Every structure is written in structure tokens, then in C-alpha cells.
DNA sequence: ATCGTCGATTTTTTT
DNA sequence: AATCGACGAT
């Protein structure tokens, strides 16, 4: 029996599989390949150093990945702790873990299945001191980055050279994704260019401040792990020894730093170091090869270059395109059969994506038949479009489709407004996934800053945030005084606060500062485990996260300030803070051994898609980016207009329009049975109403596939719906285009004033107070005209009228706010 | 130090 | 339309 030391658990020795090298493997259980097509089966069963699975949308890649992992373990070729699977979101990780557990049962525990960022944090916290970090380092999000850069740019007067926090942030992120640091940038910088010199200074200061605060930004999490492995090969060897099988999902969206990290993980360990490791008590039996070294881990990547949509964040499509060159002898398996969508949906997707040149030809197909036609609709305004979506959702729901099986996608978060307004009015249960997140609310960030300040006393950003929140009379002057006192005496901001007595500030201010410092100290004391806990290396005896939070909220006066405020919005803010307390209670209950730092880490790394609750009975609204990897019975793609998809901003970027097309492709392929494409002819931007043109991608879909309820050509300037052949030719090429295909979307060039066709569904909202309606009442609605109430449901402000309109058909309306009057 | 008003600026997508 | 920052009044 071979024993393998698990670096995760230095005290725990685990049993290793019976055989790990040479000889015939036990045949993987056939239940793992039953029902798979030949390609899928090959992807599960192939054994070798490198495997690329080119998995078209809906081709069952998660199934292949989970079965492959299960097969490795069941055949005793690998121990669970030797598996490292990287997914794109925590939700995908959780799902993969669950599915592997379903295949293997208890045997699945010990695997690392997580996102790049979570895995790196786990490694970095463990090895923090090697690279001069506190193991309680803070993770800065983009808002934090922006705050710091804003201060730096102001101090350096860098705005005179055209620097903005956003531009500096983008540039720093780009550099870090390429594994460039301040030194390497300095070496290549042109010292004659004042702009580059200034940027270098910004970059230098930014790096220094994060260092001093013991903080890392998102990009650092990856790059610092790479640096760690490169600077400390012995540390790297521990992980190279442990992880024998690396599996990476969504490989087309990896950036250079992530690629470099994968390469580090898959490096072999030379014999000399193996000998050294053995001398230090690291068990390597069962993983060495004939030469005495540890061979590089096997690598499986899954991806689809047609779904690469993160170039803006440094994703390098070459990682997948050049995989075979990077890993000689790599096996490639192509999965083209689709198990998700109808052929009509797939034909549309194939047609659209085939317009991207420079791609490997790939055609999705299904054996399940054509299915329903795709439905198209052109609204007059965004609200009109939203009303179409709401109506169709209601009619799907009446036909038996659950709300949770329906999703609405859009390109930009701003587009949620019109959709939400109409959905609220229509009493449609929905949830916006991502968007303005709970943890981005100011009051939540304040409360979190208290926790961060306790967990990581070096974090100046968090301290400065809470210094005068709630108001304690500590203004910018005092803040600056503290900061410079700290600077001059080589103290941290926190230490300066403790020493505030000697600064000669006003007595009131001084006492406010020391009181806060004491509260933080007391909270920090609550987190120290008991002697027994320390001895056992556990968190035993430390206060729960929720208790620390409640202590901080009460003693800092934050919660009282919100409750006693005259600002009516503060009531909601207080409720949000209560919700945060409830979340920490949940966290404590679900993770009894976890620390405050664990909680902060989890919060930092939640992805938009992680918020999805499969059990909720609501329609999901999300961006096209968030939609990647998900699937729904019915999908609505909205805002299919030039300037939105493709987005205006993408036009100037190389490869922009092609990436936007992939985004459209990703959206289409999320749909299982029903696909709805919609757009508006006018859209409000910055408060101004602008005329919108149909997206160029719409015409790439073969005409017969779409049933236009109201086509762009039909939606005339007067708001009428004169039926007109989709491909009716109009002389002169409307909209000044020569492209004949565009004409099927043409509208009359002499567009009438906007006011005339903004007469459809509007954003009108009113407060009807306690208007009472009952079945049988006649009402008039601003947009839908007259109708008869058939039923009233719900209570209080949520009362809903079900109305049969004379011309507009059946609708549900939230009585309190619908623009209606009783007749 | 705090509060209120005016004007500028904003929207791409996210771990 | 709405948020954010600068500036001036209290």
C-alpha cells in the first residue's frame, strides 16, 4: 500500500490507489461511458499527457469532464486529492462537484474543484509569508482599485497628462495579465515620453500601496501565484507532486497569466528535488517515474473558440488555437453533436458564427428535430420591447413553462431598467443576476470594511473608509494628518490611530479616533482562537463572524446612525445591513470551522452567476457574458441593435465585431426550445432618445428561421404595423446603405418625429393609492386601451389585476402602479 | 466639518 | 436620468 501525503492536510496520510504507473488499468466502469457518443467516450477514456476537447455549445462537455474525473478515480489511476479542476464560476464548480459525487459517492471528497481565483487564494494564503504577505491579505475589487488610483492620480496631478482612474486601471490590469510587473515595465519604458514616465510612477505607487496594505487585486491573485511558483520551486514542487490531473474548463477564456499558471502546474519535478523532498518527509512513492522524477501532470482542457468572449479582460484565444503546438502529442477530440437545442436554433447559431473568418469550421447538429420557429419582434421603444417580452413570458407560463426556465439576456446592464419597469408593472416574478450587486452597496461596503479592518489591520483603504462612517467629526484634514503621521514615523495607519493621543488634535476628534481604534482592537481579540484551538491548528474558541459583525455594528454606531437617520433611504440601508448579518449567520452555520478571512474571501470571489438560485420561481435577467455556460428552455435576446450588439465601444477594437458576434452566438445557443429575438427602434441613451438600427447580426440568420411578429421592416415610422414582405426592396437603399441584405430591415427614410411613434408602451408609472378593483370592472390603460378585469389576486400593495383588453389581449397588472383608471 | 447645489460625466462586458 | 465631485454657505 502506498501512502501519499496530502499537502492540504500535513497531518493526514491517505491511502493511495493500488497502482499508478505502468501495467494495465482496471477497465473504467462501463456505467461511465454508457449513453455517450463515440467522441464523448473517447474524451472520457483517453489517457495521455495532454487532451484538448473542442466542445461546441451544448455538446455535453460537463458530462464528459465529470465522467472523465470519475473514470480516473474509479479505475484507481488517480486519488481524488490528485485532481485539480478549474471552472469559470463557483456555481459551475459546485455543480461539477455535485455531479462527480453523484457518480462516485463519498469517494469524491478531497478534489480541488474551483475557479482560478479561488484556487490561487487558497495557495497564496497558505504560502503568504514566503512572498512577504500577511495570510489575511485583503482582496481588492475594481472599486477599491479605482479609489486608490484616484488618490494617486490626484496626488501626482496625472490627470493633466490625460490619466483617469479607469484608464490606469485598464492598463495595469492588462500588464498584470501579461505577467509584467513594475520592474519589467520600467526596463522597457521610454523615459523620454512623459506619459510613460508618469504611468510608471502611477504603477509603482499603486503596487507599493497594495503591498503596504497587504492587499492583492484580482489580477494579482493569478500572477502572484505564478511568481510564487517561479521564485520558490520547492513550493511549486509540492503542488506539482500533489496534482496529477489538471482539468480546465472554458479554456478559450484563459489569459496569459492563467496559461502560465497551468504550465507551472504541469511541470515535472526533477529527480534531485524529489530526493530532497523525500528527505524532508514528503512522500513521493507512487508518483515517481523510472528516472526518479515526478512526471508533469496530465492536462485536459475543454473549450470552444467560438465562445471566446473575454478578450477585453485579457483572454487570449491563441491559448486554445495553439494548444497542440504548446503541448506536443496532444490529443484533440471534437464534440459537435448538440443535446440542448432544436435544429432551428442551431441553424441560426451556425449561420451567424460562420461569418467569423479565421475559425475552424464546426457545425452543431442535433438528432432531435427542427422545433419551433424563432420569434422576432421590433418594438417602438425599449418599453414596448419589454412589454413584448413580458407578454410572451406570460403566455409561455400559461402554457406550462416555469418562470425559472426562462431567461432574458442583454448586452449592457443599463438595459435592465426598461425591462424591470415593465416586469414590475406586469407583476412578473424576476431576478436580475449580477448587475448592481448586494455587496457593492455603500452601506454593505462600509460594514464589510469594518470586518476587513479587523482581519487585516494593515489595510489602510478599509480604515480610511470607516474612519468617518458613521459621522464622527473626523474630516479630511484629520485623515491627512493621520496619514502623514504614519508615513513620517514608519507606522501603519492603524498604529497611527492608536497613537492619536500625541498628535495634538482636538480632544473630541482624538477621542473619536481612539474609541474606534479600541473597538477594532476588541473585535480583533474576539477572533483569537483558544489555546486549545491554536495547539490543534483549528479555529476553536474564536468568535463567529456574525458575532464580530454585530459587535462592530453596535459599538461603531453604524447601525444606530442608519436607524435614527431622517433620510428615508437609510431605513432600507439598515435593512440591507441586517441582511448582511443574516448572511454571516448562514455562513457560520454552514461553515462551522471557517474564519473571518474565509468569509471575506468568499464574498470577494462571488461571480454574478453564483447568485443564481435554481430553485427560485423567477425569470432570470442577465448580461450575455453572465449567460455563458447556462441554458434555459426559453431565451429572450433583447436590444439587438447596432451600437448595442455590436456595442459602440467594440467598433474601434481589433477583433471587436467578431467577438460581439460570438457573444450573440453564445446567447442563441443558451436556448433549448424557444428563442425570441427582439429590438427597439428607439432607445434612450443618457436621457436622450436616439433612433436605433437593427443589429447587423440579425440578417445573418436565414429568413425562414424567424417568424417576425413585427419585423423591423413592418415597424413604420408612424407606429403602424402594415404587413410588408420581409425582403421588400425599396428604391434608393434606405439608411444610405448599399448592402441589399440590409434592406429587409429598412424603414422609411423620412422618419416622422419620434413623438409619433413613441406612442406604444411607455415607461409611465403612477401611484394609484388604494384604488380597488374587482372582477367585472372596466378600466382604461394608457398603453393598452380599455379592458375588463377578470380576476384580482394578491394582497395589499401587491394586488394584481388580470385584465382582458379589448385589443391588446390578456395582461396582468400591478394595480398600485399601473397607468390605469377605473371607468 | 457638514450640508446643499450645480455641473460634469456617464455605459460595455467581469473574476 | 442619475450619480459623483467641486465648491460655497453655514
PDB file of C-alpha atoms in Angstrom, chain A residues 368-577:
ATOM      1  CA  UNK A 368     -33.958  15.950 -32.110  1.00  0.00           C
ATOM      2  CA  UNK A 369     -35.711  17.810 -34.922  1.00  0.00           C
ATOM      3  CA  UNK A 370     -36.373  21.371 -36.016  1.00  0.00           C
ATOM      4  CA  UNK A 371     -38.598  22.563 -33.214  1.00  0.00           C
ATOM      5  CA  UNK A 372     -40.473  25.854 -33.181  1.00  0.00           C
ATOM      6  CA  UNK A 373     -39.553  28.823 -35.291  1.00  0.00           C
ATOM      7  CA  UNK A 374     -37.519  31.587 -33.729  1.00  0.00           C
ATOM      8  CA  UNK A 375     -39.751  34.532 -32.889  1.00  0.00           C
ATOM      9  CA  UNK A 376     -38.741  38.088 -33.765  1.00  0.00           C
ATOM     10  CA  UNK A 377     -40.186  41.377 -32.597  1.00  0.00           C
ATOM     11  CA  UNK A 378     -39.372  45.023 -33.160  1.00  0.00           C
ATOM     12  CA  UNK A 379     -40.643  47.439 -30.553  1.00  0.00           C
ATOM     13  CA  UNK A 380     -41.020  51.154 -30.906  1.00  0.00           C
ATOM     14  CA  UNK A 381     -39.305  51.849 -27.659  1.00  0.00           C
ATOM     15  CA  UNK A 382     -37.389  49.821 -25.131  1.00  0.00           C
ATOM     16  CA  UNK A 383     -40.562  49.714 -23.059  1.00  0.00           C
ATOM     17  CA  UNK A 384     -42.543  48.382 -25.962  1.00  0.00           C
ATOM     18  CA  UNK A 385     -39.921  45.709 -26.467  1.00  0.00           C
ATOM     19  CA  UNK A 386     -40.038  44.900 -22.759  1.00  0.00           C
ATOM     20  CA  UNK A 387     -43.816  44.574 -22.940  1.00  0.00           C
ATOM     21  CA  UNK A 388     -43.445  42.068 -25.746  1.00  0.00           C
ATOM     22  CA  UNK A 389     -41.035  40.067 -23.619  1.00  0.00           C
ATOM     23  CA  UNK A 390     -43.368  40.227 -20.630  1.00  0.00           C
ATOM     24  CA  UNK A 391     -46.372  39.158 -22.702  1.00  0.00           C
ATOM     25  CA  UNK A 392     -44.531  36.241 -24.260  1.00  0.00           C
ATOM     26  CA  UNK A 393     -43.256  35.139 -20.871  1.00  0.00           C
ATOM     27  CA  UNK A 394     -46.789  35.182 -19.522  1.00  0.00           C
ATOM     28  CA  UNK A 395     -48.054  33.178 -22.434  1.00  0.00           C
ATOM     29  CA  UNK A 396     -45.214  30.655 -22.032  1.00  0.00           C
ATOM     30  CA  UNK A 397     -46.053  30.451 -18.376  1.00  0.00           C
ATOM     31  CA  UNK A 398     -49.706  29.823 -19.119  1.00  0.00           C
ATOM     32  CA  UNK A 399     -48.571  27.057 -21.451  1.00  0.00           C
ATOM     33  CA  UNK A 400     -46.807  25.389 -18.558  1.00  0.00           C
ATOM     34  CA  UNK A 401     -43.235  26.704 -18.734  1.00  0.00           C
ATOM     35  CA  UNK A 402     -41.902  27.517 -15.267  1.00  0.00           C
ATOM     36  CA  UNK A 403     -40.560  31.019 -14.738  1.00  0.00           C
ATOM     37  CA  UNK A 404     -37.207  29.596 -13.729  1.00  0.00           C
ATOM     38  CA  UNK A 405     -36.835  28.037 -17.159  1.00  0.00           C
ATOM     39  CA  UNK A 406     -36.964  31.430 -18.829  1.00  0.00           C
ATOM     40  CA  UNK A 407     -34.142  33.951 -19.162  1.00  0.00           C
ATOM     41  CA  UNK A 408     -33.786  37.395 -20.663  1.00  0.00           C
ATOM     42  CA  UNK A 409     -30.351  38.438 -21.943  1.00  0.00           C
ATOM     43  CA  UNK A 410     -28.960  41.840 -22.874  1.00  0.00           C
ATOM     44  CA  UNK A 411     -25.628  43.382 -23.766  1.00  0.00           C
ATOM     45  CA  UNK A 412     -25.328  46.076 -21.111  1.00  0.00           C
ATOM     46  CA  UNK A 413     -26.563  46.284 -17.558  1.00  0.00           C
ATOM     47  CA  UNK A 414     -28.261  49.600 -18.263  1.00  0.00           C
ATOM     48  CA  UNK A 415     -30.831  47.761 -20.346  1.00  0.00           C
ATOM     49  CA  UNK A 416     -32.403  46.252 -17.274  1.00  0.00           C
ATOM     50  CA  UNK A 417     -34.220  49.472 -16.456  1.00  0.00           C
ATOM     51  CA  UNK A 418     -36.976  49.279 -19.041  1.00  0.00           C
ATOM     52  CA  UNK A 419     -37.325  45.541 -18.553  1.00  0.00           C
ATOM     53  CA  UNK A 420     -37.649  45.903 -14.815  1.00  0.00           C
ATOM     54  CA  UNK A 421     -40.167  48.704 -15.050  1.00  0.00           C
ATOM     55  CA  UNK A 422     -42.427  46.658 -17.275  1.00  0.00           C
ATOM     56  CA  UNK A 423     -41.914  43.438 -15.318  1.00  0.00           C
ATOM     57  CA  UNK A 424     -42.812  45.139 -12.059  1.00  0.00           C
ATOM     58  CA  UNK A 425     -45.882  46.622 -13.662  1.00  0.00           C
ATOM     59  CA  UNK A 426     -46.843  43.250 -15.083  1.00  0.00           C
ATOM     60  CA  UNK A 427     -46.348  41.545 -11.732  1.00  0.00           C
ATOM     61  CA  UNK A 428     -43.860  39.184 -13.327  1.00  0.00           C
ATOM     62  CA  UNK A 429     -41.524  37.487 -10.869  1.00  0.00           C
ATOM     63  CA  UNK A 430     -37.953  38.165 -11.966  1.00  0.00           C
ATOM     64  CA  UNK A 431     -34.452  38.428 -10.670  1.00  0.00           C
ATOM     65  CA  UNK A 432     -31.547  40.415 -12.051  1.00  0.00           C
ATOM     66  CA  UNK A 433     -28.431  38.270 -11.895  1.00  0.00           C
ATOM     67  CA  UNK A 434     -25.282  40.302 -11.338  1.00  0.00           C
ATOM     68  CA  UNK A 435     -25.846  43.929 -12.032  1.00  0.00           C
ATOM     69  CA  UNK A 436     -25.639  46.147  -9.011  1.00  0.00           C
ATOM     70  CA  UNK A 437     -24.714  43.561  -6.526  1.00  0.00           C
ATOM     71  CA  UNK A 438     -25.656  43.448  -2.906  1.00  0.00           C
ATOM     72  CA  UNK A 439     -22.034  43.655  -1.863  1.00  0.00           C
ATOM     73  CA  UNK A 440     -21.485  46.790  -3.898  1.00  0.00           C
ATOM     74  CA  UNK A 441     -23.986  48.839  -1.945  1.00  0.00           C
ATOM     75  CA  UNK A 442     -22.292  51.578   0.049  1.00  0.00           C
ATOM     76  CA  UNK A 443     -23.693  50.516   3.415  1.00  0.00           C
ATOM     77  CA  UNK A 444     -22.622  46.934   2.830  1.00  0.00           C
ATOM     78  CA  UNK A 445     -19.153  48.011   1.766  1.00  0.00           C
ATOM     79  CA  UNK A 446     -18.995  50.077   4.960  1.00  0.00           C
ATOM     80  CA  UNK A 447     -19.917  47.145   7.133  1.00  0.00           C
ATOM     81  CA  UNK A 448     -17.513  44.899   5.221  1.00  0.00           C
ATOM     82  CA  UNK A 449     -14.758  47.480   5.659  1.00  0.00           C
ATOM     83  CA  UNK A 450     -15.102  47.093   9.429  1.00  0.00           C
ATOM     84  CA  UNK A 451     -14.608  43.349   9.092  1.00  0.00           C
ATOM     85  CA  UNK A 452     -11.689  43.812   6.721  1.00  0.00           C
ATOM     86  CA  UNK A 453     -10.041  46.328   9.027  1.00  0.00           C
ATOM     87  CA  UNK A 454     -10.220  43.770  11.806  1.00  0.00           C
ATOM     88  CA  UNK A 455      -8.988  40.868   9.704  1.00  0.00           C
ATOM     89  CA  UNK A 456      -6.175  42.809   8.071  1.00  0.00           C
ATOM     90  CA  UNK A 457      -5.023  45.730  10.255  1.00  0.00           C
ATOM     91  CA  UNK A 458      -2.644  46.862   7.527  1.00  0.00           C
ATOM     92  CA  UNK A 459      -5.496  47.650   5.151  1.00  0.00           C
ATOM     93  CA  UNK A 460      -5.405  51.419   5.028  1.00  0.00           C
ATOM     94  CA  UNK A 461      -8.172  51.601   2.456  1.00  0.00           C
ATOM     95  CA  UNK A 462     -10.646  49.880   4.746  1.00  0.00           C
ATOM     96  CA  UNK A 463      -9.580  52.003   7.707  1.00  0.00           C
ATOM     97  CA  UNK A 464      -9.996  55.232   5.828  1.00  0.00           C
ATOM     98  CA  UNK A 465     -13.401  54.135   4.665  1.00  0.00           C
ATOM     99  CA  UNK A 466     -14.697  53.565   8.185  1.00  0.00           C
ATOM    100  CA  UNK A 467     -12.782  56.414   9.809  1.00  0.00           C
ATOM    101  CA  UNK A 468     -15.720  58.760   9.455  1.00  0.00           C
ATOM    102  CA  UNK A 469     -18.503  56.272   8.804  1.00  0.00           C
ATOM    103  CA  UNK A 470     -20.749  56.804  10.629  1.00  0.00           C
ATOM    104  CA  UNK A 471     -20.015  60.516  11.009  1.00  0.00           C
ATOM    105  CA  UNK A 472     -17.780  61.155  13.979  1.00  0.00           C
ATOM    106  CA  UNK A 473     -16.488  64.577  13.072  1.00  0.00           C
ATOM    107  CA  UNK A 474     -13.282  63.228  11.542  1.00  0.00           C
ATOM    108  CA  UNK A 475     -12.809  65.200   8.354  1.00  0.00           C
ATOM    109  CA  UNK A 476     -10.298  65.126   5.511  1.00  0.00           C
ATOM    110  CA  UNK A 477      -7.882  67.338   7.451  1.00  0.00           C
ATOM    111  CA  UNK A 478      -7.662  64.860  10.316  1.00  0.00           C
ATOM    112  CA  UNK A 479      -7.399  61.976   7.906  1.00  0.00           C
ATOM    113  CA  UNK A 480      -4.459  63.581   6.153  1.00  0.00           C
ATOM    114  CA  UNK A 481      -2.819  64.366   9.483  1.00  0.00           C
ATOM    115  CA  UNK A 482      -3.057  60.718  10.495  1.00  0.00           C
ATOM    116  CA  UNK A 483      -1.753  59.535   7.150  1.00  0.00           C
ATOM    117  CA  UNK A 484       1.274  61.785   7.180  1.00  0.00           C
ATOM    118  CA  UNK A 485       1.988  60.995  10.833  1.00  0.00           C
ATOM    119  CA  UNK A 486       2.027  57.340   9.886  1.00  0.00           C
ATOM    120  CA  UNK A 487       4.216  57.984   6.886  1.00  0.00           C
ATOM    121  CA  UNK A 488       6.777  60.058   8.818  1.00  0.00           C
ATOM    122  CA  UNK A 489       7.120  57.590  11.635  1.00  0.00           C
ATOM    123  CA  UNK A 490       7.077  54.448   9.592  1.00  0.00           C
ATOM    124  CA  UNK A 491       3.834  53.346  11.196  1.00  0.00           C
ATOM    125  CA  UNK A 492       0.780  51.794   9.671  1.00  0.00           C
ATOM    126  CA  UNK A 493      -2.361  53.863   9.544  1.00  0.00           C
ATOM    127  CA  UNK A 494      -3.786  51.648  12.226  1.00  0.00           C
ATOM    128  CA  UNK A 495      -0.854  52.257  14.559  1.00  0.00           C
ATOM    129  CA  UNK A 496      -1.158  55.954  13.912  1.00  0.00           C
ATOM    130  CA  UNK A 497      -4.769  55.759  15.040  1.00  0.00           C
ATOM    131  CA  UNK A 498      -3.768  54.100  18.287  1.00  0.00           C
ATOM    132  CA  UNK A 499      -1.218  56.878  18.828  1.00  0.00           C
ATOM    133  CA  UNK A 500      -3.674  59.648  18.038  1.00  0.00           C
ATOM    134  CA  UNK A 501      -3.342  60.998  21.588  1.00  0.00           C
ATOM    135  CA  UNK A 502       0.003  62.513  20.813  1.00  0.00           C
ATOM    136  CA  UNK A 503      -0.968  64.280  17.635  1.00  0.00           C
ATOM    137  CA  UNK A 504      -2.255  67.479  19.165  1.00  0.00           C
ATOM    138  CA  UNK A 505      -5.641  67.182  17.535  1.00  0.00           C
ATOM    139  CA  UNK A 506      -8.800  68.481  19.150  1.00  0.00           C
ATOM    140  CA  UNK A 507      -9.981  66.478  22.170  1.00  0.00           C
ATOM    141  CA  UNK A 508     -13.242  65.500  20.506  1.00  0.00           C
ATOM    142  CA  UNK A 509     -11.563  64.231  17.365  1.00  0.00           C
ATOM    143  CA  UNK A 510      -8.840  62.489  19.319  1.00  0.00           C
ATOM    144  CA  UNK A 511     -11.317  60.627  21.434  1.00  0.00           C
ATOM    145  CA  UNK A 512     -13.328  59.630  18.383  1.00  0.00           C
ATOM    146  CA  UNK A 513     -10.231  58.094  16.809  1.00  0.00           C
ATOM    147  CA  UNK A 514      -9.049  56.233  19.880  1.00  0.00           C
ATOM    148  CA  UNK A 515     -12.541  54.945  20.568  1.00  0.00           C
ATOM    149  CA  UNK A 516     -12.690  53.497  17.076  1.00  0.00           C
ATOM    150  CA  UNK A 517      -9.202  52.036  17.447  1.00  0.00           C
ATOM    151  CA  UNK A 518     -10.281  50.351  20.681  1.00  0.00           C
ATOM    152  CA  UNK A 519     -13.399  48.892  19.114  1.00  0.00           C
ATOM    153  CA  UNK A 520     -11.294  47.384  16.344  1.00  0.00           C
ATOM    154  CA  UNK A 521      -8.798  46.006  18.849  1.00  0.00           C
ATOM    155  CA  UNK A 522     -11.536  44.418  20.881  1.00  0.00           C
ATOM    156  CA  UNK A 523     -13.046  42.836  17.787  1.00  0.00           C
ATOM    157  CA  UNK A 524      -9.621  41.514  16.799  1.00  0.00           C
ATOM    158  CA  UNK A 525      -9.313  39.933  20.233  1.00  0.00           C
ATOM    159  CA  UNK A 526     -12.600  38.125  19.660  1.00  0.00           C
ATOM    160  CA  UNK A 527     -11.061  36.354  16.687  1.00  0.00           C
ATOM    161  CA  UNK A 528      -8.165  34.737  18.513  1.00  0.00           C
ATOM    162  CA  UNK A 529      -8.759  31.017  18.940  1.00  0.00           C
ATOM    163  CA  UNK A 530      -8.451  29.449  22.361  1.00  0.00           C
ATOM    164  CA  UNK A 531      -5.154  27.923  23.464  1.00  0.00           C
ATOM    165  CA  UNK A 532      -6.522  24.508  22.613  1.00  0.00           C
ATOM    166  CA  UNK A 533      -7.571  25.743  19.192  1.00  0.00           C
ATOM    167  CA  UNK A 534      -4.154  27.201  18.492  1.00  0.00           C
ATOM    168  CA  UNK A 535      -2.483  23.998  19.615  1.00  0.00           C
ATOM    169  CA  UNK A 536      -4.697  21.966  17.320  1.00  0.00           C
ATOM    170  CA  UNK A 537      -4.359  24.463  14.486  1.00  0.00           C
ATOM    171  CA  UNK A 538      -8.103  24.992  14.365  1.00  0.00           C
ATOM    172  CA  UNK A 539     -10.342  27.974  14.798  1.00  0.00           C
ATOM    173  CA  UNK A 540     -11.705  26.618  18.055  1.00  0.00           C
ATOM    174  CA  UNK A 541     -12.698  29.302  20.520  1.00  0.00           C
ATOM    175  CA  UNK A 542     -12.760  32.197  18.065  1.00  0.00           C
ATOM    176  CA  UNK A 543     -15.949  34.219  17.886  1.00  0.00           C
ATOM    177  CA  UNK A 544     -18.277  33.606  14.997  1.00  0.00           C
ATOM    178  CA  UNK A 545     -18.225  36.015  12.079  1.00  0.00           C
ATOM    179  CA  UNK A 546     -21.781  37.096  12.804  1.00  0.00           C
ATOM    180  CA  UNK A 547     -20.945  37.902  16.431  1.00  0.00           C
ATOM    181  CA  UNK A 548     -17.960  40.001  15.409  1.00  0.00           C
ATOM    182  CA  UNK A 549     -20.044  41.831  12.855  1.00  0.00           C
ATOM    183  CA  UNK A 550     -22.849  42.559  15.299  1.00  0.00           C
ATOM    184  CA  UNK A 551     -20.289  43.766  17.834  1.00  0.00           C
ATOM    185  CA  UNK A 552     -18.746  46.106  15.278  1.00  0.00           C
ATOM    186  CA  UNK A 553     -22.070  47.415  14.021  1.00  0.00           C
ATOM    187  CA  UNK A 554     -23.254  48.217  17.511  1.00  0.00           C
ATOM    188  CA  UNK A 555     -20.071  49.579  19.018  1.00  0.00           C
ATOM    189  CA  UNK A 556     -19.173  51.666  15.974  1.00  0.00           C
ATOM    190  CA  UNK A 557     -22.600  53.250  15.981  1.00  0.00           C
ATOM    191  CA  UNK A 558     -23.116  52.367  12.310  1.00  0.00           C
ATOM    192  CA  UNK A 559     -26.407  50.602  12.742  1.00  0.00           C
ATOM    193  CA  UNK A 560     -27.811  53.227  15.100  1.00  0.00           C
ATOM    194  CA  UNK A 561     -26.830  56.000  12.716  1.00  0.00           C
ATOM    195  CA  UNK A 562     -28.834  54.316   9.960  1.00  0.00           C
ATOM    196  CA  UNK A 563     -31.819  53.555  12.160  1.00  0.00           C
ATOM    197  CA  UNK A 564     -32.043  57.020  13.632  1.00  0.00           C
ATOM    198  CA  UNK A 565     -31.459  58.864  10.392  1.00  0.00           C
ATOM    199  CA  UNK A 566     -34.088  61.140   8.942  1.00  0.00           C
ATOM    200  CA  UNK A 567     -33.156  60.120   5.417  1.00  0.00           C
ATOM    201  CA  UNK A 568     -35.911  57.657   4.397  1.00  0.00           C
ATOM    202  CA  UNK A 569     -33.410  55.677   2.295  1.00  0.00           C
ATOM    203  CA  UNK A 570     -31.430  54.873   5.411  1.00  0.00           C
ATOM    204  CA  UNK A 571     -34.235  52.619   6.532  1.00  0.00           C
ATOM    205  CA  UNK A 572     -33.582  50.381   3.538  1.00  0.00           C
ATOM    206  CA  UNK A 573     -29.862  50.620   4.194  1.00  0.00           C
ATOM    207  CA  UNK A 574     -30.354  49.436   7.754  1.00  0.00           C
ATOM    208  CA  UNK A 575     -32.379  46.509   6.404  1.00  0.00           C
ATOM    209  CA  UNK A 576     -29.575  45.686   3.997  1.00  0.00           C
ATOM    210  CA  UNK A 577     -27.091  45.645   6.839  1.00  0.00           C
TER     211      UNK A 577
END
